[in-house]
Tab-separated table of C-alpha atoms and ligand atoms in Angstrom:
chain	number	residue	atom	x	y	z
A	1	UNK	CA	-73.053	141.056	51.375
A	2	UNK	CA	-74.267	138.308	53.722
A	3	UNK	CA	-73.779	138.826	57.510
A	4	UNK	CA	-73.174	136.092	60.171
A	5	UNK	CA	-73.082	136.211	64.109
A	6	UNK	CA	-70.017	135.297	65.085
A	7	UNK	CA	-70.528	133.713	68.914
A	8	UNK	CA	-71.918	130.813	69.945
A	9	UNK	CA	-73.859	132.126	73.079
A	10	UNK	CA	-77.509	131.392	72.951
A	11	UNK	CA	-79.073	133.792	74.536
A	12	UNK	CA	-76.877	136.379	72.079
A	13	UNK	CA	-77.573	135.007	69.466
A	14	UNK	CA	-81.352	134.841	70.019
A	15	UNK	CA	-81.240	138.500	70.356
A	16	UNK	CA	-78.849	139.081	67.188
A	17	UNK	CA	-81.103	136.794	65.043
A	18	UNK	CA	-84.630	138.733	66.332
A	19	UNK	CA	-83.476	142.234	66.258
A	20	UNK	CA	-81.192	141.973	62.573
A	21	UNK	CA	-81.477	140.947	58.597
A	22	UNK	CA	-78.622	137.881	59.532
A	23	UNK	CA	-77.426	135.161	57.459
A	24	UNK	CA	-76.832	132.465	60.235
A	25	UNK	CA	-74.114	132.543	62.825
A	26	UNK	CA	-70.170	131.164	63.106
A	27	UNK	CA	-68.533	129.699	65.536
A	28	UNK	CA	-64.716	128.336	66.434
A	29	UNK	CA	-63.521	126.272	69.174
A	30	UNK	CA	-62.896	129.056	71.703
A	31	UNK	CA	-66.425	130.221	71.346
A	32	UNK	CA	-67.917	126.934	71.794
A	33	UNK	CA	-65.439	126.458	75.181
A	34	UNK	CA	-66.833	129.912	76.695
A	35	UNK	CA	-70.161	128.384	76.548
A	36	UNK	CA	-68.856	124.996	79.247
A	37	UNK	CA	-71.450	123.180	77.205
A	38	UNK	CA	-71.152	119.930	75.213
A	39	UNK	CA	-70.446	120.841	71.473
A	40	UNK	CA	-73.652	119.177	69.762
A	41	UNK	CA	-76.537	119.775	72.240
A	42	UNK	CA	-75.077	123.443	71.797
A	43	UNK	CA	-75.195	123.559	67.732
A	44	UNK	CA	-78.286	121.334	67.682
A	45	UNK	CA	-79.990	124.742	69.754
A	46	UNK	CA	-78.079	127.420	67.687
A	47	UNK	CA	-79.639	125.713	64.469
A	48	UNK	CA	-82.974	125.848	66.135
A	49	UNK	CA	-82.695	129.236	66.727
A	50	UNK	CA	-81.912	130.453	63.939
A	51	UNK	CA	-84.095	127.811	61.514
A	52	UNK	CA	-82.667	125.651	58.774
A	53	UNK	CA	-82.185	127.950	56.020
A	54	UNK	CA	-79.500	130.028	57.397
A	55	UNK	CA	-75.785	129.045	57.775
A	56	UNK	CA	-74.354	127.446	60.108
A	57	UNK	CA	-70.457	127.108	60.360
A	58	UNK	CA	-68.868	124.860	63.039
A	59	UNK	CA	-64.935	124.431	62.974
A	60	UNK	CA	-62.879	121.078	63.442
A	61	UNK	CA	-60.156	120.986	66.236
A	62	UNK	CA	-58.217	117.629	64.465
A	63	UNK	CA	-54.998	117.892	63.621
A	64	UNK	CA	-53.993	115.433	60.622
A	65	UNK	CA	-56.130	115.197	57.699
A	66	UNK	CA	-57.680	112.204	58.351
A	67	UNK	CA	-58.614	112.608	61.679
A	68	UNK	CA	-60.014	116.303	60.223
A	69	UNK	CA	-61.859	114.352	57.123
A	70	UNK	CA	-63.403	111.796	59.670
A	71	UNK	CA	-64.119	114.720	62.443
A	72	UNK	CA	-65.749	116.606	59.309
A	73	UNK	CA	-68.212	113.890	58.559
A	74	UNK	CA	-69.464	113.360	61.911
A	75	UNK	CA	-70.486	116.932	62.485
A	76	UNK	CA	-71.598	116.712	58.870
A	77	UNK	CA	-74.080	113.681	59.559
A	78	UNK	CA	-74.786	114.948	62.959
A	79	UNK	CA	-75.949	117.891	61.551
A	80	UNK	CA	-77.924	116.379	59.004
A	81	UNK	CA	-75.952	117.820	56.001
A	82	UNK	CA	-77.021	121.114	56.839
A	83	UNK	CA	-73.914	122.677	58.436
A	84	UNK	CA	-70.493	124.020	56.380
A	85	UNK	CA	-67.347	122.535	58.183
A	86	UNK	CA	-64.658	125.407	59.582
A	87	UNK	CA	-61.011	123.972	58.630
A	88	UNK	CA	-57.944	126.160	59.277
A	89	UNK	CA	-55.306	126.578	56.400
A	90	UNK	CA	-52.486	124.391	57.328
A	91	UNK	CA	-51.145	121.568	54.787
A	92	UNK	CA	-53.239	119.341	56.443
A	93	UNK	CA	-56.242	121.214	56.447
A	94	UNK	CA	-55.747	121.930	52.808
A	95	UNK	CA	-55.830	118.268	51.888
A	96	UNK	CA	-59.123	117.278	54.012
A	97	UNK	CA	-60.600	120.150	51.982
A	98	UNK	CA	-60.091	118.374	48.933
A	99	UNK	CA	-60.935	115.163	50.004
A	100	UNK	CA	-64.347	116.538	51.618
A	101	UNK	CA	-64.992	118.413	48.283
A	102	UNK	CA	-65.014	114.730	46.760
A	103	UNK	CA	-67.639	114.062	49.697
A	104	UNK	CA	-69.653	116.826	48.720
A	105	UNK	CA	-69.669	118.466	52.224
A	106	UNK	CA	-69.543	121.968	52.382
A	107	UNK	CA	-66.165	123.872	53.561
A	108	UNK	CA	-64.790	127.180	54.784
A	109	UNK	CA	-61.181	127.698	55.132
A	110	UNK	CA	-60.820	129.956	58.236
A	111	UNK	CA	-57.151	131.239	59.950
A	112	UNK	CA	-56.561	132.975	56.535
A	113	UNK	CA	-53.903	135.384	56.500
A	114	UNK	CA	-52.541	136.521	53.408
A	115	UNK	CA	-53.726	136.010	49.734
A	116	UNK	CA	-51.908	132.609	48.995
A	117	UNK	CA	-53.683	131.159	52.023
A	118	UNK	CA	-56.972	131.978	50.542
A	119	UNK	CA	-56.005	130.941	46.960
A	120	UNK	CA	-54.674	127.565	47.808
A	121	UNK	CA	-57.887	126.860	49.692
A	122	UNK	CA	-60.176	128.101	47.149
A	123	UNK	CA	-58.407	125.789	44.765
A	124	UNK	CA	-58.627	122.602	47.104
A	125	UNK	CA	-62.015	123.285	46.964
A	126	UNK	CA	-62.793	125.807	49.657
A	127	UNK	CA	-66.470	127.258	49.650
A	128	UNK	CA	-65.799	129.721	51.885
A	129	UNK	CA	-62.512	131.634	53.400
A	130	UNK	CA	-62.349	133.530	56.069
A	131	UNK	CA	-59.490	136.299	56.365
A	132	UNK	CA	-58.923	137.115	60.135
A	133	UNK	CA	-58.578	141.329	59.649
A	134	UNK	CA	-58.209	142.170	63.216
A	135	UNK	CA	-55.181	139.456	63.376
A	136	UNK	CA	-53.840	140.559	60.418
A	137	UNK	CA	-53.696	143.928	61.430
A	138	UNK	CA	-52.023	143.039	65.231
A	139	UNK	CA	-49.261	141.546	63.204
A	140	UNK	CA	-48.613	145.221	60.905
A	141	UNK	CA	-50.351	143.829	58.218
A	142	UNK	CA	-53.517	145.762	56.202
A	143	UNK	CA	-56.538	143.552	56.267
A	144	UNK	CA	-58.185	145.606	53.368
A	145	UNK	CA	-55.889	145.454	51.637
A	146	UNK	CA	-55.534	141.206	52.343
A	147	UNK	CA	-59.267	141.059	50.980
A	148	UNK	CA	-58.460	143.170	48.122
A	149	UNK	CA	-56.160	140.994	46.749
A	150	UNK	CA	-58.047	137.547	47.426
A	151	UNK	CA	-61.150	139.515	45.631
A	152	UNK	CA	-59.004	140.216	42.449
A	153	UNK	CA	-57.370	136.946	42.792
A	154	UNK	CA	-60.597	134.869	43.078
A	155	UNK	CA	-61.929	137.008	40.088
A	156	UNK	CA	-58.906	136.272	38.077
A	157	UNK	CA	-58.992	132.810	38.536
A	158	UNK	CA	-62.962	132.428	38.736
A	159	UNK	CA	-62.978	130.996	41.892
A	160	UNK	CA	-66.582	130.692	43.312
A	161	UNK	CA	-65.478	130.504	46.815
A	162	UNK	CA	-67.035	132.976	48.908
A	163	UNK	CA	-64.478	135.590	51.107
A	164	UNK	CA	-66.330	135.648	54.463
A	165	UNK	CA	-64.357	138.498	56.326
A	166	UNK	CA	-63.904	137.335	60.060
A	167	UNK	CA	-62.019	138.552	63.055
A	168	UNK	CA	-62.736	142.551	63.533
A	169	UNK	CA	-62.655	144.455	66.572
A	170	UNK	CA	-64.159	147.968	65.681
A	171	UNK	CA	-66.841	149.027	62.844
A	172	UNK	CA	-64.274	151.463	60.659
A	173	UNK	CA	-62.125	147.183	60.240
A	174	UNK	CA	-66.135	146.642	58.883
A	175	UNK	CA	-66.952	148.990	56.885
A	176	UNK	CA	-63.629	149.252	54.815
A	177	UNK	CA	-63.616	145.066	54.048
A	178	UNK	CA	-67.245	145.477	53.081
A	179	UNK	CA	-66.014	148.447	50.386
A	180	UNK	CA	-63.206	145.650	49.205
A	181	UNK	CA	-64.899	143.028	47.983
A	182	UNK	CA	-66.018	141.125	50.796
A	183	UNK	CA	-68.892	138.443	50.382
A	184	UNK	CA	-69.566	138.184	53.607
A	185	UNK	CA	-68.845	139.088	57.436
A	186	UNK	CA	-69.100	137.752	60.388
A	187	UNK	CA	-69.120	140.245	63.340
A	188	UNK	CA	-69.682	139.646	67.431
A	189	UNK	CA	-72.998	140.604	69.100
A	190	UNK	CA	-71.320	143.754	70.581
A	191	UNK	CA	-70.179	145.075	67.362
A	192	UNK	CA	-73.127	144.315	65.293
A	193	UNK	CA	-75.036	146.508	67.596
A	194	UNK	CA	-72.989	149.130	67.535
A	195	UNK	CA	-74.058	149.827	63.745
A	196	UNK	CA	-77.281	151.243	64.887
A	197	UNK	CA	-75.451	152.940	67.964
A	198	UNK	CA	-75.834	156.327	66.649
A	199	UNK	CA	-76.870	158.798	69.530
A	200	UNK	CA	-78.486	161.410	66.980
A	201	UNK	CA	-80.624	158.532	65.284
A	202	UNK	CA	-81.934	158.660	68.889
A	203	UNK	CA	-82.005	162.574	69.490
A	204	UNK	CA	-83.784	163.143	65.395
A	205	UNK	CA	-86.843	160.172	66.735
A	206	UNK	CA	-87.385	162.291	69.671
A	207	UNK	CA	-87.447	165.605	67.830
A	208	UNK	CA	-89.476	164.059	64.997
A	209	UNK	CA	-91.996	162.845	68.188
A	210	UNK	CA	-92.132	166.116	69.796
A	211	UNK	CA	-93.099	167.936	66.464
A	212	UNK	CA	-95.635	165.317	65.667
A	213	UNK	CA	-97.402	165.584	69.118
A	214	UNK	CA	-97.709	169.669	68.844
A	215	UNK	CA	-100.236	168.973	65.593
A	216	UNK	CA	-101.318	165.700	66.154
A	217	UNK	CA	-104.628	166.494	67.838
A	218	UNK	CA	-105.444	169.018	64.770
A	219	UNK	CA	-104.284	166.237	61.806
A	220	UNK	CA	-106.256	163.371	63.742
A	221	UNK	CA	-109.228	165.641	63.907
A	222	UNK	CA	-109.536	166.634	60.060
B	1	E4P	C1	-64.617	133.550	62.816
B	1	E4P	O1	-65.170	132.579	62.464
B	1	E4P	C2	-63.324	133.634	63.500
B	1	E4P	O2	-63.043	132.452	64.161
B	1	E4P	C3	-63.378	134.797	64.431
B	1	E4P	O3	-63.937	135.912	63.789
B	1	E4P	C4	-62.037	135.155	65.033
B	1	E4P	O4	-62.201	136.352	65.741
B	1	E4P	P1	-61.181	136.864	66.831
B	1	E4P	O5	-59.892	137.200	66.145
B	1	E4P	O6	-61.855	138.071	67.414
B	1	E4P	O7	-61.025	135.762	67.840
């Protein structure tokens, strides 16, 4: 199951990219305005950072599917080919998927909420969709169970497009996607170092130091 930094802060994702096994990094318009920085200096350094084999996802903020298509290619060209386009699910969105599919640029369908979202945009063409758990679940809905279905649906239909879970706010939302089928997810800085926030992982090292250093001077002598 790949694993993307979702933020498009340099200096986190620096740090993310060092310190863990990640896939490349995501980002959506509100990201990229937290940063006050101009949108392509700011990609141009994330792709640096993190090198040009791993992904890099950057979302469009046009409206009608033209406008998206042509928005698309610029951050496609920009990018030098090397970057998958973010496109939210609405009609619109579902038609520039299609028509960049002819293009042969690279697409994720992001703002999915329920099972038919993801299936229509897998079958415009979609290479990636990302179901927003967290959102799902503010509005009473299961976000397992969301990516549950769009696994069984996808597998049905043999769809290739990956389901790159997105939105979570705490590691249980994590950890049950990634038992449902789940290609991929893409998780902040804060949570994705809260996987290795386990105090007694600390506490055991210490012990396991401690017990070493009471024999070491007999095992380093023999
Ligand atoms: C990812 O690409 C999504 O845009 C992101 O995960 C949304 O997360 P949020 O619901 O925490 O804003």
């Amino acid at each position: 199951m790949k694993l993307f930094i979702d933020s498009a802060n340099v200096e986190q994702i620096k740090k993310i990219n060092n310190d863990y096994p990640v896939d490349g990094v995501t980002t959506n318009p509100s990201l990229i305005a937290k940063e006050n920085r101009s949108l392509f200096p700011l990609i141009k350094e994330i792709r640096n950072i993190i090198g040009e084999t791993k992904l890099l996802f950057v979302q469009t903020i046009s409206v009608d599917s033209e406008s998206i298509v042509n928005e698309a290619l610029r951050i496609w060209e920009i990018l030098n080919r090397n970057v998958i386009i973010k496109i939210p699910v609405t009609v619109e969105g579902i038609r520039a998927i299609g028509i960049l599919k002819k293009h042969g640029v690279k697409t994720l369908a992001t703002t999915v909420y329920t099972p038919m979202n993801a299936y229509i945009a897998a079958k415009a063409g979609a290479d990636f969709v990302a179901p927003y758990v967290n959102r799902i679940e503010n509005l009473n809905g299961n976000g397992t169970q969301v990516i549950k279905e769009i696994r069984q649906i996808f597998s049905n239909t043999k769809f290739s497009s990956e389901i790159i879970s997105a939105s979570f706010k705490n590691v249980q939302q994590i950890k049950a996607v990634s038992l449902s089928g789940s290609d991929g997810i893409t998780v902040n800085p804060q949570l994705i170092e809260k996987f290795l926030e386990i105090p007694s992982i600390k506490e055991d090292v210490q012990q396991f130091n401690l017990d070493w250093e009471t024999v070491r001077d007999e095992v380093d002598s023999n």
